[in-house]
Amino acid sequence: MVYYARFLHLGTMTLYAQKENGSSDKTSNFGKMFNPKTIETFDASVASILTIYEAQKSTYGIHLEVKSDKGVIPVHLGPSWYIDNQNVLFSIGDTLSITGSRIIYKGAPAIIAMEVQKKENVLLLRDKNGFPHWRGWQKKNKRNKKSKSQ
């Protein structure tokens, strides 16, 4: 069974620090937390898929809880509007290869994902410095859609 993350809403946690325009950068809380010195790659299976609402910003973010040989850890992906427009869908039990920066968030370990690989599909999220791939992505795609329709 495939679970679409956008349908699972939990409004009790604030996990994504995004600007109101739906983007994020090094000035956001997660951008400031990303540390290139703590980048690691590990294999894990999806334990849960969450959409997290950040009331202050009126935005949603996608978060996976994954289980590896080191235990369960939350993996922060990015804004739901970006994740929902990618070609990678996640299901409970999927085996993934995750590359990201290990951080401490609210006193517990977490990963800010750079990329997530599911079989041959790779979801690109951030570069090696933590700069998000979705920065400017909406504007670029709106321009591309306009030019294709003309």
C-alpha positions as a Python dict, from the first residue, in 0.01 Angstrom:
ca = {
    (1, 'M'): (0, 0, 0),
    (2, 'V'): (137, 345, -91),
    (3, 'Y'): (96, 627, 156),
    (4, 'Y'): (103, 977, 19),
    (5, 'A'): (265, 1197, 278),
    (6, 'R'): (40, 1493, 199),
    (7, 'F'): (-260, 1307, 344),
    (8, 'L'): (-112, 1247, 690),
    (9, 'H'): (-132, 1571, 886),
    (10, 'L'): (-2, 1616, 1239),
    (11, 'G'): (-42, 1973, 1359),
    (12, 'T'): (119, 1925, 1698),
    (13, 'M'): (483, 1939, 1594),
    (14, 'T'): (686, 2219, 1439),
    (15, 'L'): (964, 2056, 1239),
    (16, 'Y'): (1013, 2270, 931),
    (17, 'A'): (1152, 2621, 925),
    (18, 'Q'): (1055, 2766, 588),
    (19, 'K'): (1001, 3117, 465),
    (20, 'E'): (642, 3215, 395),
    (21, 'N'): (702, 3197, 21),
    (22, 'G'): (757, 2822, 53),
    (23, 'S'): (1133, 2831, 28),
    (24, 'S'): (1409, 2775, 274),
    (25, 'D'): (1770, 2876, 287),
    (26, 'K'): (2066, 2900, 518),
    (27, 'T'): (1888, 3174, 717),
    (28, 'S'): (1606, 2939, 823),
    (29, 'N'): (1641, 2733, 1141),
    (30, 'F'): (1709, 2412, 948),
    (31, 'G'): (1947, 2593, 715),
    (32, 'K'): (2141, 2711, 1020),
    (33, 'M'): (2139, 2359, 1170),
    (34, 'F'): (2270, 2185, 858),
    (35, 'N'): (2636, 2098, 911),
    (36, 'P'): (2847, 1972, 618),
    (37, 'K'): (3086, 1813, 871),
    (38, 'T'): (2814, 1574, 992),
    (39, 'I'): (2702, 1439, 652),
    (40, 'E'): (2655, 1064, 646),
    (41, 'T'): (2491, 800, 428),
    (42, 'F'): (2299, 507, 573),
    (43, 'D'): (2035, 251, 478),
    (44, 'A'): (1703, 243, 661),
    (45, 'S'): (1341, 142, 620),
    (46, 'V'): (1045, 378, 641),
    (47, 'A'): (862, 345, 974),
    (48, 'S'): (624, 641, 926),
    (49, 'I'): (552, 927, 688),
    (50, 'L'): (437, 1257, 833),
    (51, 'T'): (324, 1593, 707),
    (52, 'I'): (409, 1852, 969),
    (53, 'Y'): (228, 2186, 990),
    (54, 'E'): (420, 2491, 1103),
    (55, 'A'): (156, 2733, 1229),
    (56, 'Q'): (387, 3037, 1239),
    (57, 'K'): (462, 3008, 868),
    (58, 'S'): (138, 2844, 751),
    (59, 'T'): (345, 2580, 570),
    (60, 'Y'): (374, 2202, 563),
    (61, 'G'): (689, 1992, 558),
    (62, 'I'): (747, 1622, 492),
    (63, 'H'): (925, 1413, 751),
    (64, 'L'): (1007, 1043, 752),
    (65, 'E'): (1079, 835, 1057),
    (66, 'V'): (1320, 563, 949),
    (67, 'K'): (1455, 255, 1121),
    (68, 'S'): (1817, 153, 1074),
    (69, 'D'): (2059, -68, 1264),
    (70, 'K'): (2118, 238, 1488),
    (71, 'G'): (1748, 274, 1579),
    (72, 'V'): (1467, 507, 1468),
    (73, 'I'): (1554, 860, 1358),
    (74, 'P'): (1348, 1142, 1203),
    (75, 'V'): (1455, 1256, 857),
    (76, 'H'): (1353, 1607, 753),
    (77, 'L'): (1294, 1616, 377),
    (78, 'G'): (1152, 1955, 275),
    (79, 'P'): (833, 2147, 197),
    (80, 'S'): (534, 1937, 99),
    (81, 'W'): (470, 2135, -222),
    (82, 'Y'): (818, 2036, -344),
    (83, 'I'): (808, 1672, -232),
    (84, 'D'): (457, 1626, -378),
    (85, 'N'): (587, 1736, -720),
    (86, 'Q'): (872, 1484, -736),
    (87, 'N'): (867, 1135, -887),
    (88, 'V'): (948, 946, -567),
    (89, 'L'): (667, 807, -351),
    (90, 'F'): (732, 656, -8),
    (91, 'S'): (556, 364, 157),
    (92, 'I'): (586, 216, 504),
    (93, 'G'): (858, -50, 485),
    (94, 'D'): (1043, 96, 184),
    (95, 'T'): (1419, 47, 200),
    (96, 'L'): (1605, 374, 140),
    (97, 'S'): (1959, 503, 120),
    (98, 'I'): (1967, 842, 292),
    (99, 'T'): (2241, 1105, 276),
    (100, 'G'): (2213, 1401, 508),
    (101, 'S'): (2345, 1605, 795),
    (102, 'R'): (2307, 1455, 1142),
    (103, 'I'): (2186, 1723, 1385),
    (104, 'I'): (2038, 1751, 1731),
    (105, 'Y'): (1684, 1887, 1715),
    (106, 'K'): (1496, 1951, 2038),
    (107, 'G'): (1748, 1739, 2226),
    (108, 'A'): (1725, 1435, 1998),
    (109, 'P'): (1917, 1317, 1689),
    (110, 'A'): (1765, 1394, 1348),
    (111, 'I'): (1880, 1403, 986),
    (112, 'I'): (1837, 1693, 743),
    (113, 'A'): (1827, 1501, 415),
    (114, 'M'): (2033, 1595, 111),
    (115, 'E'): (1911, 1306, -100),
    (116, 'V'): (1702, 996, -55),
    (117, 'Q'): (1738, 700, -288),
    (118, 'K'): (1462, 443, -332),
    (119, 'K'): (1574, 170, -572),
    (120, 'E'): (1680, 357, -889),
    (121, 'N'): (1491, 679, -799),
    (122, 'V'): (1678, 962, -625),
    (123, 'L'): (1504, 1252, -452),
    (124, 'L'): (1742, 1550, -453),
    (125, 'L'): (1679, 1790, -166),
    (126, 'R'): (1988, 1992, -75),
    (127, 'D'): (2344, 2043, -194),
    (128, 'K'): (2653, 1961, 15),
    (129, 'N'): (2622, 2295, 196),
    (130, 'G'): (2255, 2247, 281),
    (131, 'F'): (2122, 2484, 14),
    (132, 'P'): (1775, 2355, -85),
    (133, 'H'): (1703, 2246, -443),
    (134, 'W'): (1352, 2390, -412),
    (135, 'R'): (1487, 2744, -377),
    (136, 'G'): (1341, 2921, -682),
    (137, 'W'): (1195, 2590, -807),
    (138, 'Q'): (830, 2711, -807),
    (139, 'K'): (908, 3022, -1009),
    (140, 'K'): (1119, 2822, -1256),
    (141, 'N'): (843, 2563, -1304),
    (142, 'K'): (575, 2831, -1348),
    (143, 'R'): (788, 2990, -1623),
    (144, 'N'): (839, 2649, -1789),
    (145, 'K'): (466, 2572, -1780),
    (146, 'K'): (385, 2915, -1929),
    (147, 'S'): (630, 2876, -2215),
    (148, 'K'): (504, 2522, -2293),
    (149, 'S'): (142, 2641, -2305),
    (150, 'Q'): (218, 2929, -2543),
}
